[in-house]
PDB file of C-alpha atoms in Angstrom:
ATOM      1  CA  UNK O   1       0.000   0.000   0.000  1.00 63.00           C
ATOM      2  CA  UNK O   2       0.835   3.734  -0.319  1.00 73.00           C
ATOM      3  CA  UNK O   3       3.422   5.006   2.563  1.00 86.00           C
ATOM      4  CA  UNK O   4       3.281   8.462   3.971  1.00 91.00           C
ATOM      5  CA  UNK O   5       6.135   9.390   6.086  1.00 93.00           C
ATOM      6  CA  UNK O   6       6.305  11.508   9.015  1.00 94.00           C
ATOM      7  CA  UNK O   7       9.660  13.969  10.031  1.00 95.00           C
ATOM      8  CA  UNK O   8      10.379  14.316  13.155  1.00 95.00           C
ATOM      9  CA  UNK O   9       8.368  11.293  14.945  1.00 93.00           C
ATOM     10  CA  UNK O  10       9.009  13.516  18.197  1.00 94.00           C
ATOM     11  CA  UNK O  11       9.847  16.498  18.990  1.00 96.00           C
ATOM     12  CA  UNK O  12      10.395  18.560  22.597  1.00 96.00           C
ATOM     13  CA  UNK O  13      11.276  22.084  22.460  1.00 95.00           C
ATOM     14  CA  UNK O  14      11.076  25.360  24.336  1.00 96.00           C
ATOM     15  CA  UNK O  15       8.507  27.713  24.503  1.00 96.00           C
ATOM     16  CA  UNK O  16       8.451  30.405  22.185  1.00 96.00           C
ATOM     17  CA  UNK O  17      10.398  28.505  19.439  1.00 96.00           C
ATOM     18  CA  UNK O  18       9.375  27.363  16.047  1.00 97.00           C
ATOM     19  CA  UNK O  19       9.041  23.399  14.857  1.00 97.00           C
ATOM     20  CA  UNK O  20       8.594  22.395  11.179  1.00 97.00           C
ATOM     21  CA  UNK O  21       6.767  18.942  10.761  1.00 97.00           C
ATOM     22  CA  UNK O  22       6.868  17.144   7.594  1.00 97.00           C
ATOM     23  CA  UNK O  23       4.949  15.027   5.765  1.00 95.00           C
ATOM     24  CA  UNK O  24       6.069  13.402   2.984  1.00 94.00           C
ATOM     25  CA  UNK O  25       4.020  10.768   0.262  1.00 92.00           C
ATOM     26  CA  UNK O  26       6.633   8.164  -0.760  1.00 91.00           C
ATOM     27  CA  UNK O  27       5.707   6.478  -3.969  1.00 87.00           C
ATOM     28  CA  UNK O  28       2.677   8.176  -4.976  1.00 88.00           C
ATOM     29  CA  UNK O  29       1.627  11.956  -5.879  1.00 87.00           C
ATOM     30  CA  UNK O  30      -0.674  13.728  -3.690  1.00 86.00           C
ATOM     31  CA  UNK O  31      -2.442  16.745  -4.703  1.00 82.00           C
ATOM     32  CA  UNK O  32      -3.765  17.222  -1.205  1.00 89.00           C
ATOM     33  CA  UNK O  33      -2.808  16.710   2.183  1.00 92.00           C
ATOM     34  CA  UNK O  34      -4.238  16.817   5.210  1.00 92.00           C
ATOM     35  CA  UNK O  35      -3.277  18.271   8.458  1.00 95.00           C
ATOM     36  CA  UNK O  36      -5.276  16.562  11.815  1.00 94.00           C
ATOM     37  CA  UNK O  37      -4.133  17.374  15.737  1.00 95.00           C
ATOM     38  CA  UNK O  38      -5.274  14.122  18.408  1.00 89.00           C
ATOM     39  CA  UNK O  39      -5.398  15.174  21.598  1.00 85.00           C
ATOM     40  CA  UNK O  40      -4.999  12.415  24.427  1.00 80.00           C
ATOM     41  CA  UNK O  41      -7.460   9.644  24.239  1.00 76.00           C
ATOM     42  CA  UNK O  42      -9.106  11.524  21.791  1.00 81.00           C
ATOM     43  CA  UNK O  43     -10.326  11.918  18.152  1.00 86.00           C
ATOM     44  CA  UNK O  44      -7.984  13.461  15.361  1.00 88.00           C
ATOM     45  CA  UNK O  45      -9.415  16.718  14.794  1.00 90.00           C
ATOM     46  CA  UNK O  46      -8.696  18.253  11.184  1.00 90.00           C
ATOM     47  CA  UNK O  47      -6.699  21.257  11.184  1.00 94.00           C
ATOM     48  CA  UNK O  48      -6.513  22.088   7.734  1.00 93.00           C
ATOM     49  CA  UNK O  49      -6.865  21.049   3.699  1.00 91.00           C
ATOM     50  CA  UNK O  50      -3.745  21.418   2.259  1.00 89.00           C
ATOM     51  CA  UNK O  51      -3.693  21.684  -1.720  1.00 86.00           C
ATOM     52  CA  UNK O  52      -0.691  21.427  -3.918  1.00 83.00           C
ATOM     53  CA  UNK O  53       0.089  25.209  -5.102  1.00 81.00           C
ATOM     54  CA  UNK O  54      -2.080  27.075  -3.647  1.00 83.00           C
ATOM     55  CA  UNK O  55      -3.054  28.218   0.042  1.00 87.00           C
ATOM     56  CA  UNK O  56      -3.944  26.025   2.963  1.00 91.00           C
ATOM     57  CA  UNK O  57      -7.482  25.905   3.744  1.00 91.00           C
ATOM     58  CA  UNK O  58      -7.903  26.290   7.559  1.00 94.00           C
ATOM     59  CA  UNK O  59     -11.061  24.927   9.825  1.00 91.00           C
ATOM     60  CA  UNK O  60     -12.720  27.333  11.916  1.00 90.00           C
ATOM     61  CA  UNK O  61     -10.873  28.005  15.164  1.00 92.00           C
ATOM     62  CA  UNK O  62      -7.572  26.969  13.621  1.00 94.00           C
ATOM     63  CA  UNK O  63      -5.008  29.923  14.084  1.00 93.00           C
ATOM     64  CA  UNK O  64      -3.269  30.279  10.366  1.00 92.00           C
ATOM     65  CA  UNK O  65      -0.602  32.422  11.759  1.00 94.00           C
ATOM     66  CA  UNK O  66       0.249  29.339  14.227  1.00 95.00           C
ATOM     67  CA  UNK O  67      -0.417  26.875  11.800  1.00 96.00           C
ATOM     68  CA  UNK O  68       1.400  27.478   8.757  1.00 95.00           C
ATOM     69  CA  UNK O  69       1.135  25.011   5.791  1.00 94.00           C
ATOM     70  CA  UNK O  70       3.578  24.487   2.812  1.00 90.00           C
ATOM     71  CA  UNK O  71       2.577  22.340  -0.002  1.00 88.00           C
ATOM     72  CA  UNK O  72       5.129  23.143  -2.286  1.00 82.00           C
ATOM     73  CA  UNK O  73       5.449  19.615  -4.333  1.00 88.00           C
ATOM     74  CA  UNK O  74       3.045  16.860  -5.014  1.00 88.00           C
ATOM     75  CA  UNK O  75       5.403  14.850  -2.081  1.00 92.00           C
ATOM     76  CA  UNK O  76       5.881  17.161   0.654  1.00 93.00           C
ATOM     77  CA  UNK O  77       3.641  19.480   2.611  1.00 94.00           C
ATOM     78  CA  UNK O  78       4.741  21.000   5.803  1.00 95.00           C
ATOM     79  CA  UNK O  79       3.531  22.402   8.974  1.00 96.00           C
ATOM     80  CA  UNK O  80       5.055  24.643  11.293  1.00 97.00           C
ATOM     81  CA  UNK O  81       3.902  25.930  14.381  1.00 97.00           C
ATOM     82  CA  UNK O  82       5.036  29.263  15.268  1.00 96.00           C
ATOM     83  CA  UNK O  83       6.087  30.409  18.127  1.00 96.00           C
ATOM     84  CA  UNK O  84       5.143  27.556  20.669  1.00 96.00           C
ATOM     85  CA  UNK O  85       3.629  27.235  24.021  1.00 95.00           C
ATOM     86  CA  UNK O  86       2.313  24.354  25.815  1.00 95.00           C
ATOM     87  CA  UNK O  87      -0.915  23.739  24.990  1.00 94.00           C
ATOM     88  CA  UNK O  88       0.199  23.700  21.490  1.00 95.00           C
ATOM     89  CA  UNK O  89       1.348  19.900  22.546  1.00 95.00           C
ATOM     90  CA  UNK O  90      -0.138  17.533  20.967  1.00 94.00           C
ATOM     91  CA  UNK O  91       0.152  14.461  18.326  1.00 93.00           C
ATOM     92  CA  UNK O  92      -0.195  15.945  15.197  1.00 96.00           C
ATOM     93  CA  UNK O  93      -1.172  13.967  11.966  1.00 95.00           C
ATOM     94  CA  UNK O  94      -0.749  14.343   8.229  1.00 94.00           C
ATOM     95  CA  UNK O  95      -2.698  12.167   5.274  1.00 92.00           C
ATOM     96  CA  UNK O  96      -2.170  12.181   1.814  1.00 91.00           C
ATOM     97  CA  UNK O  97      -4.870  11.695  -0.760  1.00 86.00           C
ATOM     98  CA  UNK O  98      -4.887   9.247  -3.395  1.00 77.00           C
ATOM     99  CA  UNK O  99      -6.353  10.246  -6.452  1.00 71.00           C
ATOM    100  CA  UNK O 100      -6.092   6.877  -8.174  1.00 68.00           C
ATOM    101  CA  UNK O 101      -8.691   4.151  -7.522  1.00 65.00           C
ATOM    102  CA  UNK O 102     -10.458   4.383  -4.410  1.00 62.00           C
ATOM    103  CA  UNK O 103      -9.239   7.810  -3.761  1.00 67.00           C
ATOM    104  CA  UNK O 104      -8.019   6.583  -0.435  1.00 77.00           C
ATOM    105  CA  UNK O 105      -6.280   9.073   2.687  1.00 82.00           C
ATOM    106  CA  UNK O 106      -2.871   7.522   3.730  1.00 87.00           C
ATOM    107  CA  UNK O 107      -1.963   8.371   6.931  1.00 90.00           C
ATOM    108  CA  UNK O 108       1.120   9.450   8.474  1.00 92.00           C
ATOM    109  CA  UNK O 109       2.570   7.942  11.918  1.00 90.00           C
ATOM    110  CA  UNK O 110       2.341  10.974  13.115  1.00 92.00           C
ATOM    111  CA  UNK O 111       4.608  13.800  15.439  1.00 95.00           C
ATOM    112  CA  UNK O 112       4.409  13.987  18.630  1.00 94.00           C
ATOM    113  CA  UNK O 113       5.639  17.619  20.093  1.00 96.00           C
ATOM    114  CA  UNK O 114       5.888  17.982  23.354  1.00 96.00           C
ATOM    115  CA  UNK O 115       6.135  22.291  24.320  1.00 96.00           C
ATOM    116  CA  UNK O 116       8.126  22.433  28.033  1.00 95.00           C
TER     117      UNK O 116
ATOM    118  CA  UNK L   1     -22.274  18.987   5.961  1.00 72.00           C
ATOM    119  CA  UNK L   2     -21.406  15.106   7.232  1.00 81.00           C
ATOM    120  CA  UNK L   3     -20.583  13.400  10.061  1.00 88.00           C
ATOM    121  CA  UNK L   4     -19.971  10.411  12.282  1.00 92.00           C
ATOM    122  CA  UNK L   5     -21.328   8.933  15.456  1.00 95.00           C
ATOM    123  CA  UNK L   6     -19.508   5.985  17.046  1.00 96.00           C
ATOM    124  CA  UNK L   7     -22.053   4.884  19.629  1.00 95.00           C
ATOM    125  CA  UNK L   8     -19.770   3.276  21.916  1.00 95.00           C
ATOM    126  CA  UNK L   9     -16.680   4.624  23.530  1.00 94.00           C
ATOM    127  CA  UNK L  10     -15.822   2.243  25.191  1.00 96.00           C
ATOM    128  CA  UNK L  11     -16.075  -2.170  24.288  1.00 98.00           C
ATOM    129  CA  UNK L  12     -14.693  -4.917  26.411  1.00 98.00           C
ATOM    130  CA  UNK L  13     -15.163  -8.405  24.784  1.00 98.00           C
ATOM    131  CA  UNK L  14     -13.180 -11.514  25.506  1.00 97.00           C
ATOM    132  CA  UNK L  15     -10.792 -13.499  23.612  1.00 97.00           C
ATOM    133  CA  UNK L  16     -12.358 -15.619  20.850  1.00 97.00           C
ATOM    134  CA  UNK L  17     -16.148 -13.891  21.299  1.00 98.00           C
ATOM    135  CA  UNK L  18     -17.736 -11.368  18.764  1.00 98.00           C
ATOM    136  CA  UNK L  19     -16.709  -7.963  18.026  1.00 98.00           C
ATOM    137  CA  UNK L  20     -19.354  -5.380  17.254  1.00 98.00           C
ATOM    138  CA  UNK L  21     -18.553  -1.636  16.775  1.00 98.00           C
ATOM    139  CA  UNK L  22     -20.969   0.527  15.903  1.00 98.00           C
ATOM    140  CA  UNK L  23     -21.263   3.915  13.891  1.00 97.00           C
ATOM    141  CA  UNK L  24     -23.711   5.963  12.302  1.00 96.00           C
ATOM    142  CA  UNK L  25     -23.258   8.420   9.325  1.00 93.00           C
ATOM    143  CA  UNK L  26     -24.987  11.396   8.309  1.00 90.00           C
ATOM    144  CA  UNK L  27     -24.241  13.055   5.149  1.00 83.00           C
ATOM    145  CA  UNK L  28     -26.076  14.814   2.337  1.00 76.00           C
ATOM    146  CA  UNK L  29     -25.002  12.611  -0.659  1.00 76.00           C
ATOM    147  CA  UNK L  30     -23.382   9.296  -0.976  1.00 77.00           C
ATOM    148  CA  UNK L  31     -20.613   9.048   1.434  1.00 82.00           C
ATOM    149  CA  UNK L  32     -17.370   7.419   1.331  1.00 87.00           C
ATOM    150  CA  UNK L  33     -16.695   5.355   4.458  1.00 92.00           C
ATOM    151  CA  UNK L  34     -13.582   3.927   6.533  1.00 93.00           C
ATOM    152  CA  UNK L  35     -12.574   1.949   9.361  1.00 96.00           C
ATOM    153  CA  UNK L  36      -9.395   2.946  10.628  1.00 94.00           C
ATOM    154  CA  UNK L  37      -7.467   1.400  13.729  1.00 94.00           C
ATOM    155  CA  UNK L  38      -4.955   3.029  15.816  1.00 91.00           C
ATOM    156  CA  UNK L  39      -2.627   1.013  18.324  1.00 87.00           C
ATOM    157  CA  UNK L  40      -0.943   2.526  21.342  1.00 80.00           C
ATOM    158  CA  UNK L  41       1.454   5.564  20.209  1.00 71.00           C
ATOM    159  CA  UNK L  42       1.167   4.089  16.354  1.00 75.00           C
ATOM    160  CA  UNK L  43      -0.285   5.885  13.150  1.00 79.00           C
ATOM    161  CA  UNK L  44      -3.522   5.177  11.790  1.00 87.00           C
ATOM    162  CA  UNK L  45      -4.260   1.825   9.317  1.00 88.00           C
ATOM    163  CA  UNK L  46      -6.387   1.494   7.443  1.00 89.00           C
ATOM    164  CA  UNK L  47      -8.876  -1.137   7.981  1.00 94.00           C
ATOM    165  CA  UNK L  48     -11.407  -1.328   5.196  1.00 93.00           C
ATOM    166  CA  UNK L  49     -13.696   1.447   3.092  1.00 90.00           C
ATOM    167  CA  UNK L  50     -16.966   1.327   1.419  1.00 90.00           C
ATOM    168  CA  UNK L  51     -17.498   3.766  -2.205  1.00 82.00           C
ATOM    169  CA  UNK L  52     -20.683   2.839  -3.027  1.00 76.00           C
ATOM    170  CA  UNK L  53     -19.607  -0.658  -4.612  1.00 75.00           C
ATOM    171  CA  UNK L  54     -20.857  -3.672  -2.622  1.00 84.00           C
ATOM    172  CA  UNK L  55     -22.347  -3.243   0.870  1.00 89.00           C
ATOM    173  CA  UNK L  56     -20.837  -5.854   2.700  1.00 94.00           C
ATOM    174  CA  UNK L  57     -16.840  -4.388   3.094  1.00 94.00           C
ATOM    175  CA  UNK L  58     -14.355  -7.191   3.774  1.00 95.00           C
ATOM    176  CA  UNK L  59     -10.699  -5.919   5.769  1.00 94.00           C
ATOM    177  CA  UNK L  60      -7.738  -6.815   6.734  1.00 93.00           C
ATOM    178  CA  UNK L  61      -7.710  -9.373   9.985  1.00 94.00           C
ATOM    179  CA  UNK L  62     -11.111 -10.455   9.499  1.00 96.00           C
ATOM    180  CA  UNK L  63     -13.005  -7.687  10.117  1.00 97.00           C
ATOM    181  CA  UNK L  64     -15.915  -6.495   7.831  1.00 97.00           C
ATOM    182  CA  UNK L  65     -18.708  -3.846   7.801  1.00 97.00           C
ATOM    183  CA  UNK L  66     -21.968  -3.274   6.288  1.00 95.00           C
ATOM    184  CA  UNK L  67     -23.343  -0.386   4.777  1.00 94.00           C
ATOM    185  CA  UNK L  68     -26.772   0.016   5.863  1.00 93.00           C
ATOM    186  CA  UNK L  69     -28.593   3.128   4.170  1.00 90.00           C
ATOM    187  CA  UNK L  70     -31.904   2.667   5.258  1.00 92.00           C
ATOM    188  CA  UNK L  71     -29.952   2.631   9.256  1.00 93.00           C
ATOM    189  CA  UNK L  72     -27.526   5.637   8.198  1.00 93.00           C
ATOM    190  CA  UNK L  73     -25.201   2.405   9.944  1.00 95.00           C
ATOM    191  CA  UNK L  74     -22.417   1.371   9.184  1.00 96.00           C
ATOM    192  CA  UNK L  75     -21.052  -1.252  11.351  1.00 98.00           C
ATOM    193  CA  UNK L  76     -17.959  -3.078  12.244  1.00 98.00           C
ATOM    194  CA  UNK L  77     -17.741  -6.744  13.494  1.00 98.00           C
ATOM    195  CA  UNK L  78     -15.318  -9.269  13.679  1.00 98.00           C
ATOM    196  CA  UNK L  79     -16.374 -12.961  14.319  1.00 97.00           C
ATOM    197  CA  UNK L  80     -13.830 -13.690  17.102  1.00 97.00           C
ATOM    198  CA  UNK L  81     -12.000 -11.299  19.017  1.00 97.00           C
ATOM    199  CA  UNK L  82      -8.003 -11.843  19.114  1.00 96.00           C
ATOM    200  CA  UNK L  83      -6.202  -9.897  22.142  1.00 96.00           C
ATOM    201  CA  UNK L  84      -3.599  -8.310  19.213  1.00 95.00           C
ATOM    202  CA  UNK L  85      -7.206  -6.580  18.115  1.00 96.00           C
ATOM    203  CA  UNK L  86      -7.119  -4.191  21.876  1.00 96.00           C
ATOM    204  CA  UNK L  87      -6.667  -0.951  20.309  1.00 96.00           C
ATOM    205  CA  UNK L  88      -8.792   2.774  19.326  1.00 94.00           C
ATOM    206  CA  UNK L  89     -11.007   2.281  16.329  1.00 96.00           C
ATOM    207  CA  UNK L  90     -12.127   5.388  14.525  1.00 95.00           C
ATOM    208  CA  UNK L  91     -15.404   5.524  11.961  1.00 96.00           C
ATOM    209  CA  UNK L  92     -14.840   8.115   9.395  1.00 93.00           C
ATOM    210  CA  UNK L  93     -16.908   9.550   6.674  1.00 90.00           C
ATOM    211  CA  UNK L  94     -15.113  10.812   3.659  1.00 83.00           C
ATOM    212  CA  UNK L  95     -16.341  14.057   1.460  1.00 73.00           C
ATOM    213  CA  UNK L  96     -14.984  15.720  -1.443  1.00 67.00           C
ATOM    214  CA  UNK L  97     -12.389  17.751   0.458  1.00 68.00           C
ATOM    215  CA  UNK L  98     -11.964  15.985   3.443  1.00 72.00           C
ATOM    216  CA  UNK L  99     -12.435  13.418   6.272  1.00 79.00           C
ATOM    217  CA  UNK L 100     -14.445  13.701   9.150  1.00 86.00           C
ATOM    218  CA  UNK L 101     -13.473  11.414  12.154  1.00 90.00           C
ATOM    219  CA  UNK L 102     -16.200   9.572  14.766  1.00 93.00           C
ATOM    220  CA  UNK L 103     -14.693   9.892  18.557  1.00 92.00           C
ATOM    221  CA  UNK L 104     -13.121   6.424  18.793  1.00 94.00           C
ATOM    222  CA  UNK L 105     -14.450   3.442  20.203  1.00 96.00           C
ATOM    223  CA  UNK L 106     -11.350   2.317  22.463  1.00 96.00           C
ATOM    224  CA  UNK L 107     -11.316  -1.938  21.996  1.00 97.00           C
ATOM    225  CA  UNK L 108     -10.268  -4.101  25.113  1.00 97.00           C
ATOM    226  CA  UNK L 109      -9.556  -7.946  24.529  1.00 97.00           C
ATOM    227  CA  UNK L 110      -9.983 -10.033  27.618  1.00 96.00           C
ATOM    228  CA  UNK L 111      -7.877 -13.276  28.078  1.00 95.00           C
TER     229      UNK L 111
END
């Protein structure tokens, strides 16, 4: 099946700095790419669409100057959270779409960051 | 708009027994449909997905679901439980820009 990769797979860092999370669809294109935050023992939430070329399309009550999304190739798409505190912890999840047959999500193993 | 209902947070079943998971849909056309499962500190896999093709999905590790319009249902069941099946289970109904994700249904295998 279709492999998504994840970089870092964890990541701890100090409040007020940056972290760049990427996401990266290994043997197949992906015009879009999903972004999706799990909190513990919860549901992934999605944070945002993420379309080859053009701009990131955010859900409501998702802060686009925290979460900023790069799809700059039909491979990678990154995320990096600006400036972060805390409660910006979290496992954060990427998916690529398929477009061939099925037109199938492929997940990501996801990042976990951890804000001290 | 379209979403998911997972009716059950929470299943204990013992080794070798049933497995029955339950979700409802709603959406305003003909939805896509997944099972994913998600073990401890591991990404998401894929399970199985219904497009509108047969109603009766089989999956990987013997686990199949049933697309039920008439119930909005869309079920998950495994014949007999194995203990490598513990894990979160997520329902999720698919649209033309993105995925929508049920709360989990957390699975517990007892010996």
């Amino acid at each position: 099946g279709a492999v998504v990769s994840q970089h870092p797979s964890r990541v701890i860092c100090k409040s007020g700095t940056s972290v760049k999370i990427e996401c990266r669809s290994l043997d197949f294109q992906a015009t879009t790419m999903f972004w999706y935050r799990q909190f513990p023992k919860q549901s992934l939430m999605l944070m945002a669409t993420s379309n080859e070329g053009s701009k990131a399309t955010y859900e409501q009550g998702v802060e686009k100057d925290k979460f900023l999304i790069n799809h700059a190739s039909l491979t990678l798409s990154t995320l990096t959270v600006a400036s972060a505190h805390p409660e910006d912890s979290s496992f954060y999840i990427c998916s690529a779409r398929w477009s061939g047959p099925g037109d199938t999500q492929y997940f990501g193993p996801g990042t976990r960051l951890t804000v001290l | 708009a379209q979403s998911v209902t997972q009716l059950d947070s929470h299943v204990s079943v013992s080794e070798g027994t049933p497995v029955l998971l339950r979700c409802n849909y709603s959406s305003s056309y003909s939805p896509s449909l997944f099972w994913y499962v998600q073990h401890p500190n591991k990404g998401l896999q894929l399970l199985l997905k219904y497009t509108s093709a047969a109603t009766l999905v089989k999956g990987i590790n013997g686990f199949e679901a049933e697309f039920k319009k008439s119930e909005t249902s869309f079920h998950l069941t495994k014949p007999s439980a194995h203990m490598s099946d513990a894990a979160e289970y997520f329902c999720v109904v698919s649209g033309a820009n993105d995925m929508r994700f049920g709360a989990g249904t957390r699975l517990t295998v007892k010996p």
